[in-house]
CSV table of C-alpha atoms in Angstrom, one decimal:
chain,number,residue,atom,x,y,z
A,481,PRO,CA,-5.9,2.3,-5.6
A,482,ARG,CA,-7.6,3.9,-2.7
A,483,PHE,CA,-10.2,2.9,-0.2
A,484,GLY,CA,-12.4,4.9,2.1
A,485,GLN,CA,-13.6,8.5,2.3
A,486,VAL,CA,-12.0,11.0,-0.1
A,487,GLU,CA,-12.8,13.8,2.3
A,488,ALA,CA,-11.4,12.0,5.4
A,489,LYS,CA,-9.4,14.0,7.9
A,490,VAL,CA,-6.9,11.0,8.2
A,491,VAL,CA,-5.1,9.7,5.2
A,492,VAL,CA,-2.9,6.6,5.4
A,493,VAL,CA,-0.5,6.1,2.5
A,494,GLU,CA,1.3,2.7,2.2
A,495,PHE,CA,4.4,2.5,0.0
A,496,SER,CA,5.0,-1.1,-0.7
A,497,ASP,CA,6.8,-3.5,-3.0
A,498,PHE,CA,5.0,-6.6,-4.3
A,499,GLU,CA,8.1,-8.7,-3.9
A,500,CYS,CA,9.2,-7.6,-0.4
A,501,PRO,CA,8.6,-10.1,2.4
A,502,PHE,CA,8.7,-7.3,5.0
A,503,CYS,CA,5.9,-5.4,3.1
A,504,LYS,CA,3.9,-8.6,3.1
A,505,GLN,CA,4.1,-8.8,6.9
A,506,VAL,CA,2.2,-5.6,7.3
A,507,GLN,CA,-0.9,-6.8,5.4
A,508,PRO,CA,-2.7,-8.1,8.6
A,509,VAL,CA,-2.2,-4.6,10.1
A,510,VAL,CA,-3.6,-2.9,7.0
A,511,LYS,CA,-6.6,-5.3,6.9
A,512,LYS,CA,-7.3,-4.5,10.6
A,513,ILE,CA,-7.0,-0.7,10.0
A,514,LEU,CA,-9.4,-0.9,7.0
A,515,ALA,CA,-11.8,-3.1,9.0
A,516,ASP,CA,-11.8,-0.8,12.0
A,517,TYR,CA,-11.5,2.6,10.4
A,518,GLY,CA,-12.3,2.1,6.7
A,519,ASP,CA,-15.3,4.4,6.8
A,520,LYS,CA,-13.4,7.2,8.6
A,521,ILE,CA,-10.1,7.3,6.7
A,522,LEU,CA,-8.7,7.4,3.2
A,523,PHE,CA,-6.2,4.6,2.6
A,524,VAL,CA,-4.0,5.0,-0.4
A,525,TYR,CA,-1.7,2.3,-1.8
A,526,ARG,CA,1.5,3.3,-3.8
A,527,PHE,CA,3.7,0.7,-5.4
A,528,PHE,CA,7.3,1.5,-4.5
A,529,PRO,CA,9.6,-1.0,-6.1
A,530,LEU,CA,12.8,-1.7,-4.3
A,531,ARG,CA,14.9,-2.1,-7.5
A,532,GLN,CA,18.2,-2.5,-5.5
A,533,ILE,CA,16.9,-5.6,-3.8
A,534,HIS,CA,14.3,-7.3,-6.1
A,535,ALA,CA,13.9,-8.0,-9.8
A,536,CYS,CA,10.7,-6.0,-9.8
A,537,LEU,CA,9.1,-7.6,-12.7
A,538,ALA,CA,5.8,-5.9,-12.0
A,539,ALA,CA,7.5,-2.5,-12.0
A,540,ASP,CA,9.2,-3.3,-15.3
A,541,ALA,CA,5.8,-4.3,-16.8
A,542,GLY,CA,4.4,-0.8,-16.0
A,543,VAL,CA,2.3,-1.6,-13.0
A,544,HIS,CA,3.7,1.2,-10.8
A,545,HIS,CA,1.0,3.9,-11.0
């Protein structure tokens, strides 16, 4: 998924794992960025499963687009 302006000069891409506790900790920052700059940037989310660490059930189910 993506949020914001497709033609934005600034693109923020987040690579994250649904099961990673460290990835979860960044969510308040992402929400703040979107609240402050959501109309000026393009924010793109990419699911990046950490298979070495987590079971990654979502990745195995085909959620990683």
